[in-house]
PDB file of C-alpha atoms and ligand atoms in Angstrom:
ATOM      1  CA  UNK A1269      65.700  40.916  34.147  1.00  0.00           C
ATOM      2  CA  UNK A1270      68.355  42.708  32.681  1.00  0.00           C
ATOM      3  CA  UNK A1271      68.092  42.947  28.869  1.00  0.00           C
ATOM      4  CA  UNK A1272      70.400  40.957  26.344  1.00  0.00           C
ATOM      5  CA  UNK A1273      72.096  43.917  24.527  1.00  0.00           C
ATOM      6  CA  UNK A1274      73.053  43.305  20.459  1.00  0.00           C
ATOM      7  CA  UNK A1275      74.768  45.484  18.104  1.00  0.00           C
ATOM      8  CA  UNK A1276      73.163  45.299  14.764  1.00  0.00           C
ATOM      9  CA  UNK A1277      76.544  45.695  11.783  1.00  0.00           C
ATOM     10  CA  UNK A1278      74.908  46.836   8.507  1.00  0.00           C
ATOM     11  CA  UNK A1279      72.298  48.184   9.992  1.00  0.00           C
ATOM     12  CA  UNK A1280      70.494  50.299   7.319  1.00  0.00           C
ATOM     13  CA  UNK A1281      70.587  46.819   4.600  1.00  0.00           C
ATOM     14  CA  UNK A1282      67.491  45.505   4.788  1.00  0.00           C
ATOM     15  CA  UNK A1283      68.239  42.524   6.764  1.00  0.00           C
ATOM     16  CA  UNK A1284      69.471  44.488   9.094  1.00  0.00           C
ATOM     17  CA  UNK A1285      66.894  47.006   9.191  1.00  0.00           C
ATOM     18  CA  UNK A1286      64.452  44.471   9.533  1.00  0.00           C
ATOM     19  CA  UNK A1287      66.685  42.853  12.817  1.00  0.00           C
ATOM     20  CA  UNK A1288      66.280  46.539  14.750  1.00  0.00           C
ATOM     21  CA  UNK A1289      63.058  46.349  14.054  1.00  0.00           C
ATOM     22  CA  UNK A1290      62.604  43.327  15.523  1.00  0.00           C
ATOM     23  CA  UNK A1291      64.734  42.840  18.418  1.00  0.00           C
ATOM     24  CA  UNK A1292      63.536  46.440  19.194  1.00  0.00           C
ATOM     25  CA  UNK A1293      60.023  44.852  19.762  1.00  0.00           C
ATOM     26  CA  UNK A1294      61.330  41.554  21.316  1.00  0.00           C
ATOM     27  CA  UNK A1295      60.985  41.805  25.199  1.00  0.00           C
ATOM     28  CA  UNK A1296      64.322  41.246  26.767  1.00  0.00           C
ATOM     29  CA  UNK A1297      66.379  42.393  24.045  1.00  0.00           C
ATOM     30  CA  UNK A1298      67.910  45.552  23.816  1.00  0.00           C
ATOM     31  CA  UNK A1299      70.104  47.406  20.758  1.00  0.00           C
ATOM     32  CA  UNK A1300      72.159  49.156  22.013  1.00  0.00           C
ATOM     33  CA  UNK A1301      74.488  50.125  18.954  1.00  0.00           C
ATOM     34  CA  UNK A1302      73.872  50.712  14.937  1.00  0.00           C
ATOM     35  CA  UNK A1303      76.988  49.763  12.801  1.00  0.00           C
ATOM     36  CA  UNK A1304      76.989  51.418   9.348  1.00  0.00           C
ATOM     37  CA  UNK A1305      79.792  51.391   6.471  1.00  0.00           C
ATOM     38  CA  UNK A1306      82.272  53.830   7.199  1.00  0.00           C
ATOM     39  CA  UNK A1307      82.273  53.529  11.015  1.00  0.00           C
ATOM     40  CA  UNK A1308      85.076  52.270  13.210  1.00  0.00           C
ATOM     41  CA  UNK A1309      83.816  48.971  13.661  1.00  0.00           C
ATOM     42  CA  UNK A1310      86.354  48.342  16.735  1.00  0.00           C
ATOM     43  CA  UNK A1311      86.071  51.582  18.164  1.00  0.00           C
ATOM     44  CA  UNK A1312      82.288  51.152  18.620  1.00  0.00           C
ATOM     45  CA  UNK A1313      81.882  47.793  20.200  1.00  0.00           C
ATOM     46  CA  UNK A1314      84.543  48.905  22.813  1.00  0.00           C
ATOM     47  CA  UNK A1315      82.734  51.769  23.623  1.00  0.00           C
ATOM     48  CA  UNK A1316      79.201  50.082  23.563  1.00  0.00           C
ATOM     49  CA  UNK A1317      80.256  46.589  24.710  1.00  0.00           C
ATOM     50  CA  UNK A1318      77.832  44.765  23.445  1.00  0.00           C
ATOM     51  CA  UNK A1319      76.770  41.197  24.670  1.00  0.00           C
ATOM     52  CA  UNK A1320      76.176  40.433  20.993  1.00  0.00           C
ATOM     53  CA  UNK A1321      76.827  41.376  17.416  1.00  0.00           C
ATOM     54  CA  UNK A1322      74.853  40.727  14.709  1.00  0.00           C
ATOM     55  CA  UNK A1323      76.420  41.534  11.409  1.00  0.00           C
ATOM     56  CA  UNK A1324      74.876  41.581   7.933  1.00  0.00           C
ATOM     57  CA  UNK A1325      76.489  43.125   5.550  1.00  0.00           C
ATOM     58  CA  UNK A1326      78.395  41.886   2.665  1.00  0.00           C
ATOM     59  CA  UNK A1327      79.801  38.856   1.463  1.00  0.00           C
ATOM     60  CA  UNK A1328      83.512  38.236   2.709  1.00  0.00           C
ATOM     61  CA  UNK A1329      83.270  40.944   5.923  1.00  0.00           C
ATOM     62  CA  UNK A1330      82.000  38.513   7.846  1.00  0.00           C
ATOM     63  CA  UNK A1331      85.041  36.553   9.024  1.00  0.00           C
ATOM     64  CA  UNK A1332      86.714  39.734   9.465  1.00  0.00           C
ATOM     65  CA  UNK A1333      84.322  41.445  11.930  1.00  0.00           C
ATOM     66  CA  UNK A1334      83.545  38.304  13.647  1.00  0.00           C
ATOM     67  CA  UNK A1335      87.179  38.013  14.318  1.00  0.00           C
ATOM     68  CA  UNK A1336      87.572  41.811  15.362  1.00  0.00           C
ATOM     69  CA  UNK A1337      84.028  41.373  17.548  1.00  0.00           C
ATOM     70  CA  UNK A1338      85.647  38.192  19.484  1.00  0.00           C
ATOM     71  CA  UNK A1339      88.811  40.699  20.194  1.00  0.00           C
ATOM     72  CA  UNK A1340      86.456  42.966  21.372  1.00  0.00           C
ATOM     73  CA  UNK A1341      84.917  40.414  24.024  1.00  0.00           C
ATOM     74  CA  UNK A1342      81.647  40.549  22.254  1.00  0.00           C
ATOM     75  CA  UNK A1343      79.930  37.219  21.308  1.00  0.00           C
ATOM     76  CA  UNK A1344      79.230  36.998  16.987  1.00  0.00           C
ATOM     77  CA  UNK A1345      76.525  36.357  15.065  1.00  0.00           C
ATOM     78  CA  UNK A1346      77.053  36.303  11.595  1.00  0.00           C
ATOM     79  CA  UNK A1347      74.359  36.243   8.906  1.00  0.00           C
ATOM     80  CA  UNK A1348      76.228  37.625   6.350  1.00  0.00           C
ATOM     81  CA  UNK A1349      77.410  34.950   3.595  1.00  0.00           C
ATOM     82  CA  UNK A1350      80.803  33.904   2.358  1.00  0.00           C
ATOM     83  CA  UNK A1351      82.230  32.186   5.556  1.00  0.00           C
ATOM     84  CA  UNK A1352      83.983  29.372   4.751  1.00  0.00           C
ATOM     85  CA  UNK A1353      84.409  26.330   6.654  1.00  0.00           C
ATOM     86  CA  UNK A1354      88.121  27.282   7.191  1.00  0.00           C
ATOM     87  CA  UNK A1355      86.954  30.446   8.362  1.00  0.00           C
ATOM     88  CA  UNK A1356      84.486  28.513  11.061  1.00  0.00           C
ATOM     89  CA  UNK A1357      86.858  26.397  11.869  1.00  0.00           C
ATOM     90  CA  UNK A1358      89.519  29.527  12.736  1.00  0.00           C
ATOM     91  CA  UNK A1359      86.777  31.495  14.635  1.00  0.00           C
ATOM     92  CA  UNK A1360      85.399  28.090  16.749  1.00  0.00           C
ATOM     93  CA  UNK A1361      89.203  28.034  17.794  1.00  0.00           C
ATOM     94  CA  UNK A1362      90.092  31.367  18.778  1.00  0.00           C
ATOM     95  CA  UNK A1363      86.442  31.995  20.704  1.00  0.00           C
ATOM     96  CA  UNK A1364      86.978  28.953  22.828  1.00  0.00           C
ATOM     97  CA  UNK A1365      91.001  30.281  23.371  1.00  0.00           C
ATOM     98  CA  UNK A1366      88.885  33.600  24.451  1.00  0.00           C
ATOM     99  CA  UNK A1367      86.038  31.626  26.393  1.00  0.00           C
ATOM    100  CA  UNK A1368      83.140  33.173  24.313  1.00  0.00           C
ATOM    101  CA  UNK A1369      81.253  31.804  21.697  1.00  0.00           C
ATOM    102  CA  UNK A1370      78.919  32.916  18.766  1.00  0.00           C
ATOM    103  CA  UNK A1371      77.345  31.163  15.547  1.00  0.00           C
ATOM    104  CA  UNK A1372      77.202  31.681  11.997  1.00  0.00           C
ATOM    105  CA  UNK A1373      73.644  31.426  10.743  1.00  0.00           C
ATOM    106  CA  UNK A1374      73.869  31.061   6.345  1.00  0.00           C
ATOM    107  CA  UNK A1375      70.066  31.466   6.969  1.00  0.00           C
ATOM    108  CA  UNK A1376      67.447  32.503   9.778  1.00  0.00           C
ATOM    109  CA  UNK A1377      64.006  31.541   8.547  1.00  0.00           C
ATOM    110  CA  UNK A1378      62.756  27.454  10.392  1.00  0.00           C
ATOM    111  CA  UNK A1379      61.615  26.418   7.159  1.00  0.00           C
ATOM    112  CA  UNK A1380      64.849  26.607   5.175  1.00  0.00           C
ATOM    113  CA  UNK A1381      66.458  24.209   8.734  1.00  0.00           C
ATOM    114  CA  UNK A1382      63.515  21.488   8.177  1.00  0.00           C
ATOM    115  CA  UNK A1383      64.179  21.515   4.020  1.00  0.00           C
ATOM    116  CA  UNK A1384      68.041  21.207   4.961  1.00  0.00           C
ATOM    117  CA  UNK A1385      66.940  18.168   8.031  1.00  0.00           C
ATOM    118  CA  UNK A1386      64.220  16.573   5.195  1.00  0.00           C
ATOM    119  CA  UNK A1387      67.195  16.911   2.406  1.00  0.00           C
ATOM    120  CA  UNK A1388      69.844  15.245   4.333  1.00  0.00           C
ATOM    121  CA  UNK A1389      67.583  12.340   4.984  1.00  0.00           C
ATOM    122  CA  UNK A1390      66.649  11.766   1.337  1.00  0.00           C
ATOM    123  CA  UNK A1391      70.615  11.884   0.236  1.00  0.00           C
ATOM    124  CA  UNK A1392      71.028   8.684   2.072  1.00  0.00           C
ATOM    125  CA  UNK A1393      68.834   7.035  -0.306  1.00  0.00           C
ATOM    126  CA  UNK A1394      68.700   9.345  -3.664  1.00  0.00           C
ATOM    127  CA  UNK A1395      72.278  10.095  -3.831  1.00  0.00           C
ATOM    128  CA  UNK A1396      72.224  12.469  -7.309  1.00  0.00           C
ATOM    129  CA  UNK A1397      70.924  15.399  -6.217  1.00  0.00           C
ATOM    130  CA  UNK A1398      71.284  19.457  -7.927  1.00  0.00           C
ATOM    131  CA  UNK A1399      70.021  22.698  -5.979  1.00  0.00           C
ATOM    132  CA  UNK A1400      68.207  25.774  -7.864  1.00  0.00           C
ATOM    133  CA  UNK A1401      67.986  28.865  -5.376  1.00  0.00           C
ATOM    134  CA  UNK A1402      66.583  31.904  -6.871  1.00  0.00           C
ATOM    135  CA  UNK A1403      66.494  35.366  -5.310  1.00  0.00           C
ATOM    136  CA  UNK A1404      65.754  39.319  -6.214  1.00  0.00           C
ATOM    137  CA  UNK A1405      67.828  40.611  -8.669  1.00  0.00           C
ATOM    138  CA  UNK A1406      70.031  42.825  -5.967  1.00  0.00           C
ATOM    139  CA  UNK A1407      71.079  40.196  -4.534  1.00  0.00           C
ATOM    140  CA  UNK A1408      74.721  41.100  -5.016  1.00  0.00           C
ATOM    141  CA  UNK A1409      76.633  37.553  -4.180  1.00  0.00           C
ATOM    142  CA  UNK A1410      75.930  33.908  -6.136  1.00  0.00           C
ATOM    143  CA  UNK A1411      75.375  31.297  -5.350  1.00  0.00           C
ATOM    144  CA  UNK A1412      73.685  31.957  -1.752  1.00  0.00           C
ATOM    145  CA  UNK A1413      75.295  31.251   1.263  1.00  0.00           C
ATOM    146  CA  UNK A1414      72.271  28.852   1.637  1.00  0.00           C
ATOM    147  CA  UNK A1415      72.692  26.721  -1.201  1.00  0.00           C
ATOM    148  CA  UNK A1416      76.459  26.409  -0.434  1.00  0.00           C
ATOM    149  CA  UNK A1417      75.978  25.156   3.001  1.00  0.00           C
ATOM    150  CA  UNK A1418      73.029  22.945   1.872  1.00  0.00           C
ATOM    151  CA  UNK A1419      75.496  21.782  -0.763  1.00  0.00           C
ATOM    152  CA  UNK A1420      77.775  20.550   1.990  1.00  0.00           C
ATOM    153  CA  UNK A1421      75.685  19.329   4.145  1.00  0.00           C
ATOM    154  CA  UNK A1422      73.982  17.012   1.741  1.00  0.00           C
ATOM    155  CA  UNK A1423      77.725  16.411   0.132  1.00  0.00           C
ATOM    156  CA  UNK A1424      79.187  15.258   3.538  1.00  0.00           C
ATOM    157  CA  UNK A1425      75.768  12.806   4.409  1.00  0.00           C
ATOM    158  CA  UNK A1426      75.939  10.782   0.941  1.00  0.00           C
ATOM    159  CA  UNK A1427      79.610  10.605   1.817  1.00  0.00           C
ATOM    160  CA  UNK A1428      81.101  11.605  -1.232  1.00  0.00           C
ATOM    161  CA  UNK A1429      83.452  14.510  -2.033  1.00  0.00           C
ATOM    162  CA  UNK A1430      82.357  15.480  -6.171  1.00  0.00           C
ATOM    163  CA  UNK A1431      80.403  19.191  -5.108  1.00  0.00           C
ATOM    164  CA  UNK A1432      76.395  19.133  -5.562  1.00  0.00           C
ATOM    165  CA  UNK A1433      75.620  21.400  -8.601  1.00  0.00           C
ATOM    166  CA  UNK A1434      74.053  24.472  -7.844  1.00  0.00           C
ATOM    167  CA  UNK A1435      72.136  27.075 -10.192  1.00  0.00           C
ATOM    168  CA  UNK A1436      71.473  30.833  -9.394  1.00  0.00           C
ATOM    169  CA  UNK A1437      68.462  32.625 -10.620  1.00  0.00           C
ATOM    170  CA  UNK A1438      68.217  36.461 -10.309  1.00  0.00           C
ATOM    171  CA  UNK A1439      65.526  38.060 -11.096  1.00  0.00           C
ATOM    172  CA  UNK A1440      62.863  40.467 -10.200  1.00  0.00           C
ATOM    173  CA  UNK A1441      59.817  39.550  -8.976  1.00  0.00           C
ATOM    174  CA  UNK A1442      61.431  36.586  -6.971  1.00  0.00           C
ATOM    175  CA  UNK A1443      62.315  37.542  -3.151  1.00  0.00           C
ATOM    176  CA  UNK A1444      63.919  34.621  -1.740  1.00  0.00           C
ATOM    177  CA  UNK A1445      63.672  30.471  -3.282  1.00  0.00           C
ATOM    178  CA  UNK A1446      65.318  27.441  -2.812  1.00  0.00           C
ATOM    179  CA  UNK A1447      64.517  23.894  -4.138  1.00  0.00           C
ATOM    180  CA  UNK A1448      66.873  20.710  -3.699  1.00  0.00           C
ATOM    181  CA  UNK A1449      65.729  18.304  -6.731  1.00  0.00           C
ATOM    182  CA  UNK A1450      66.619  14.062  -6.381  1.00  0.00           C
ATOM    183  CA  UNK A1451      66.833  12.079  -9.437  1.00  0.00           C
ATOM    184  CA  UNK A1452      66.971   8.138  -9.559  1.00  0.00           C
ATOM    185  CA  UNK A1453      66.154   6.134 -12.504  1.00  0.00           C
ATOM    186  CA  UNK A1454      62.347   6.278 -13.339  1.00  0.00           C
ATOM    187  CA  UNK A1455      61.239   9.242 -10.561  1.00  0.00           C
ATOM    188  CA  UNK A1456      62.541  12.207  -9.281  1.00  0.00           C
ATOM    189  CA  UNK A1457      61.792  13.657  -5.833  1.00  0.00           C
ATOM    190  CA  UNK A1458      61.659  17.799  -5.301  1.00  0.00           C
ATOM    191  CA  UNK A1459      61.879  19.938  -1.854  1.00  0.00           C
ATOM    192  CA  UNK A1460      61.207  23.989  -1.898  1.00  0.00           C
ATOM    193  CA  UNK A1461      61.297  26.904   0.591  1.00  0.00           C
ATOM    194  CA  UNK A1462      60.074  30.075  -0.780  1.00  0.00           C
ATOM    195  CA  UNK A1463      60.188  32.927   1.297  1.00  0.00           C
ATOM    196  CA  UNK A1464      57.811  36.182   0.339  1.00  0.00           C
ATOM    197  CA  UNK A1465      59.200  38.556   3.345  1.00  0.00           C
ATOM    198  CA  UNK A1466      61.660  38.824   5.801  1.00  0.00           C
ATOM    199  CA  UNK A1467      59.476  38.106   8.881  1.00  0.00           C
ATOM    200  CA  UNK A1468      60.390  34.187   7.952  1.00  0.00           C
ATOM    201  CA  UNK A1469      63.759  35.532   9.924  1.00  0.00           C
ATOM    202  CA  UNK A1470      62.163  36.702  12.867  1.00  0.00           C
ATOM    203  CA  UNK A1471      62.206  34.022  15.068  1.00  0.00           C
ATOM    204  CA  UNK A1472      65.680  32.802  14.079  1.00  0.00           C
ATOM    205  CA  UNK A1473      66.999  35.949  14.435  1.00  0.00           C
ATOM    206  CA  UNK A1474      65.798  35.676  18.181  1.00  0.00           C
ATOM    207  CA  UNK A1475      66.823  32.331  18.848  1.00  0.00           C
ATOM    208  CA  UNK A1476      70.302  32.657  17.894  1.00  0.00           C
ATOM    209  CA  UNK A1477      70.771  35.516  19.236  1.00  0.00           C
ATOM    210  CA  UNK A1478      69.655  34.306  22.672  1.00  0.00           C
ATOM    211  CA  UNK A1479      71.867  31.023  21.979  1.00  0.00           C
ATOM    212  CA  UNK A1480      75.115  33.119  21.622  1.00  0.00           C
ATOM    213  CA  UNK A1481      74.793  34.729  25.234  1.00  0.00           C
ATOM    214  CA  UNK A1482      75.968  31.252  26.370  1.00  0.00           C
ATOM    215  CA  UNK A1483      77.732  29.550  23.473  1.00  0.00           C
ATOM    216  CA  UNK A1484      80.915  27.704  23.458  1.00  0.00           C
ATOM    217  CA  UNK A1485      82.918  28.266  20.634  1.00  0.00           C
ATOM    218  CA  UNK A1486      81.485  29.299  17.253  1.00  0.00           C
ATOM    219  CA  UNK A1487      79.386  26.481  15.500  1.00  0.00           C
ATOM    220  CA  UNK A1488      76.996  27.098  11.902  1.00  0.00           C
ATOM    221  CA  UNK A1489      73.859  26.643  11.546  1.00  0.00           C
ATOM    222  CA  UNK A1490      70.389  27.786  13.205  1.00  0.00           C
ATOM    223  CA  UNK A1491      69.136  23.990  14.154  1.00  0.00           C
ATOM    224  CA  UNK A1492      72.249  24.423  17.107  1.00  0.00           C
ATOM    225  CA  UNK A1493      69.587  27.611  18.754  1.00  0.00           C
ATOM    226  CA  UNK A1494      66.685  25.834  18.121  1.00  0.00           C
TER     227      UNK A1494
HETATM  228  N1  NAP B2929      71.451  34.626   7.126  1.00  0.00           N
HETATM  229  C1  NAP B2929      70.328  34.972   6.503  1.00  0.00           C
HETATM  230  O1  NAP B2929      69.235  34.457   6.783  1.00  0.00           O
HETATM  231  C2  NAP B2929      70.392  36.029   5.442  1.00  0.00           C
HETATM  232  C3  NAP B2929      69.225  36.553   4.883  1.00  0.00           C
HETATM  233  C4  NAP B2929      69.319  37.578   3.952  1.00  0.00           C
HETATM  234  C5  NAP B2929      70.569  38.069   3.581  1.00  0.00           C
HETATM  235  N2  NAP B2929      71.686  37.510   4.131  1.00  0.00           N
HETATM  236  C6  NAP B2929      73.028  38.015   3.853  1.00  0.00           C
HETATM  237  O2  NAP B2929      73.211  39.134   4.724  1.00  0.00           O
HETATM  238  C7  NAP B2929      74.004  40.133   4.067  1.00  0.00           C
HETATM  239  C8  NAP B2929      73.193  41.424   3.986  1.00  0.00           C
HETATM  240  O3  NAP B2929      72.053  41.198   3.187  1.00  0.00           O
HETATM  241  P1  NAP B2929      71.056  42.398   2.848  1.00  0.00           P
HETATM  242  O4  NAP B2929      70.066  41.857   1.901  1.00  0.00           O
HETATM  243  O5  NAP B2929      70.602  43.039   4.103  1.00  0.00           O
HETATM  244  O6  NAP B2929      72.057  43.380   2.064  1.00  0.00           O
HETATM  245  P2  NAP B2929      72.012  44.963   1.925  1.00  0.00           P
HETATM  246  O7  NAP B2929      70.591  45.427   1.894  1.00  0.00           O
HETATM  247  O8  NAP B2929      72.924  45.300   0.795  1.00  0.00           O
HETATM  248  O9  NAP B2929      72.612  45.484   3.316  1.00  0.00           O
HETATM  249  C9  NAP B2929      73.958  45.399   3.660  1.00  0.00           C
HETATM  250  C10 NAP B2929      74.276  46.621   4.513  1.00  0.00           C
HETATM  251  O10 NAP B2929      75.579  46.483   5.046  1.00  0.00           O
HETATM  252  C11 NAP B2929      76.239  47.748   4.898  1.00  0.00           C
HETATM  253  N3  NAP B2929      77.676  47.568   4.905  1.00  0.00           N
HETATM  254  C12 NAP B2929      78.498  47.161   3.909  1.00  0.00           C
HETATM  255  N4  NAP B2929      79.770  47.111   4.339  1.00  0.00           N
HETATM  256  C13 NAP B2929      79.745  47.497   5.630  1.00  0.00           C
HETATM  257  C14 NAP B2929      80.744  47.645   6.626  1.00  0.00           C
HETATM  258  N5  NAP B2929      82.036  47.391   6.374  1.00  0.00           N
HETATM  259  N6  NAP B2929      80.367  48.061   7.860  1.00  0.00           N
HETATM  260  C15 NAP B2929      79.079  48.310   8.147  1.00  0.00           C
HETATM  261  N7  NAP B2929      78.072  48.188   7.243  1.00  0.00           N
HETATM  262  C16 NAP B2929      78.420  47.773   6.015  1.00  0.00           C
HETATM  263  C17 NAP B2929      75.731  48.282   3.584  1.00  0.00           C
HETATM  264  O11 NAP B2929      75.979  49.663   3.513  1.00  0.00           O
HETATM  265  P3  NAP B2929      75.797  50.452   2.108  1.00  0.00           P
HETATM  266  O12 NAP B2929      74.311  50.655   2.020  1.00  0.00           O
HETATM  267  O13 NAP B2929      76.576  51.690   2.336  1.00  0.00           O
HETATM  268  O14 NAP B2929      76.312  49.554   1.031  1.00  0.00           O
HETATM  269  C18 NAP B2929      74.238  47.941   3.716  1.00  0.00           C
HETATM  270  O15 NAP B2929      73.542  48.915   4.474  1.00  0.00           O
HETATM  271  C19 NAP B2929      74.363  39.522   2.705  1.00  0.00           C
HETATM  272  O16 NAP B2929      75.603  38.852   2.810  1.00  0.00           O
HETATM  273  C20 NAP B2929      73.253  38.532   2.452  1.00  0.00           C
HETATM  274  O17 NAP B2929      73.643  37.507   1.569  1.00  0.00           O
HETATM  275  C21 NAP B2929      71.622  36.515   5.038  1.00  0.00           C
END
């Protein structure tokens, strides 16, 4: 079987070191290009043509080289935080003009999809709701991409528009945290992911990688791969 072939964008970061790694060691996946800043991003996926591009690097690029991978006829997979729902919305459209498809991923590890599933349950019914993520201290953007899409989510399925409060933490000694607290009068109701290293990514990384060989149009979230 011919291998699925990925370009891995910010590929010395430690995310992205971590997603060589990994893929390297994943049977039927092959990387076949290392982006790094500094490099003609274009240039190199139309010389390499990969099926897939993986980028994670820094927050705001990765609209921008999801958009210049999709012009490139290479299928995106963005980890990288900061795309907005606007920005989704413009990449789902063009990929389907171009026939290709890709996904934007705020976070890889299963756990952090099953707190987000469990959360958006509990809204229905305990509607006041704040999130507390906490992370390392170089961590360079706040809050994390995670929060803000849980924050959406669990915005759009209690049906009202006022934004869920989020809190960053940075510190050392924390790698990567998340809890989604529910108040109601006389209880309170908490759910937490903590992560301790970045294996919790592995498998995500794999699924949606695999899922954006065949996607249609550019949708977020891992639960869509799984
Ligand atoms: N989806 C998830 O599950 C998940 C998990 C963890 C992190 N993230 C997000 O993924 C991104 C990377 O996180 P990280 O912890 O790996 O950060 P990091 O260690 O700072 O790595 C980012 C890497 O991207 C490189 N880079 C920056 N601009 C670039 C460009 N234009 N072209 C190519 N490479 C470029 C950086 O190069 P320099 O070293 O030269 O700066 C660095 O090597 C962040 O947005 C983070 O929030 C997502």
């Amino acid at each position: 079987m011919k291998a699925l072939t990925i370009a891995v964008v910010g590929a010395r970061g430690r995310l992205g070191a971590y997603a060589v790694t990994h893929y390297g060691r994943t049977e039927g996946l092959s990387v076949v290009l290392q982006v790094q800043r500094g490099d003609d991003l274009r240039a190199a996926l139309l010389a390499s043509k990969p099926a897939v591009m993986l980028d994670v690097t820094e927050a705001g690029l990765g609209a921008l080289h999801a958009r210049v991978a999709l012009e490139c006829g290479v299928r995106p997979l963005i980890g990288t935080s900061g795309v907005s729902p606007a920005q989704a919305s413009e990449l789902d459209t063009y990929a389907r003009e171009q026939k290709l498809g890709g996904l934007i991923v705020p976070n890889f590890s299963l756990g952090m999809v099953l707190l987000q599933r469990a959360a958006e349950d509990i809204v229905q019914h305990m509607g006041q709701c704040e999130i507390i993520e906490l992370h390392h201290e170089r961590k360079k953007d706040a809050p994390s991409g995670t929060a803000a899409d849980t924050a959406r989510r669990l915005a759009a399925k209690r049906g009202d528009a006022s934004p869920i409060p989020i809190h960053s933490v940075r510190l050392p000694g924390h790698y990567a945290h998340q809890e989604v607290l529910f108040g109601a009068p006389g209880e309170t109701l908490r759910l937490r992911h903590d992560m301790s290293s970045p294996e919790a990514f592995g498998p995500g990384l794999v699924a949606a990688v695999r899922y954006c060989q065949t996607a249609v149009g550019v949708a977020v979230g891992l639960r869509h791969a799984l």
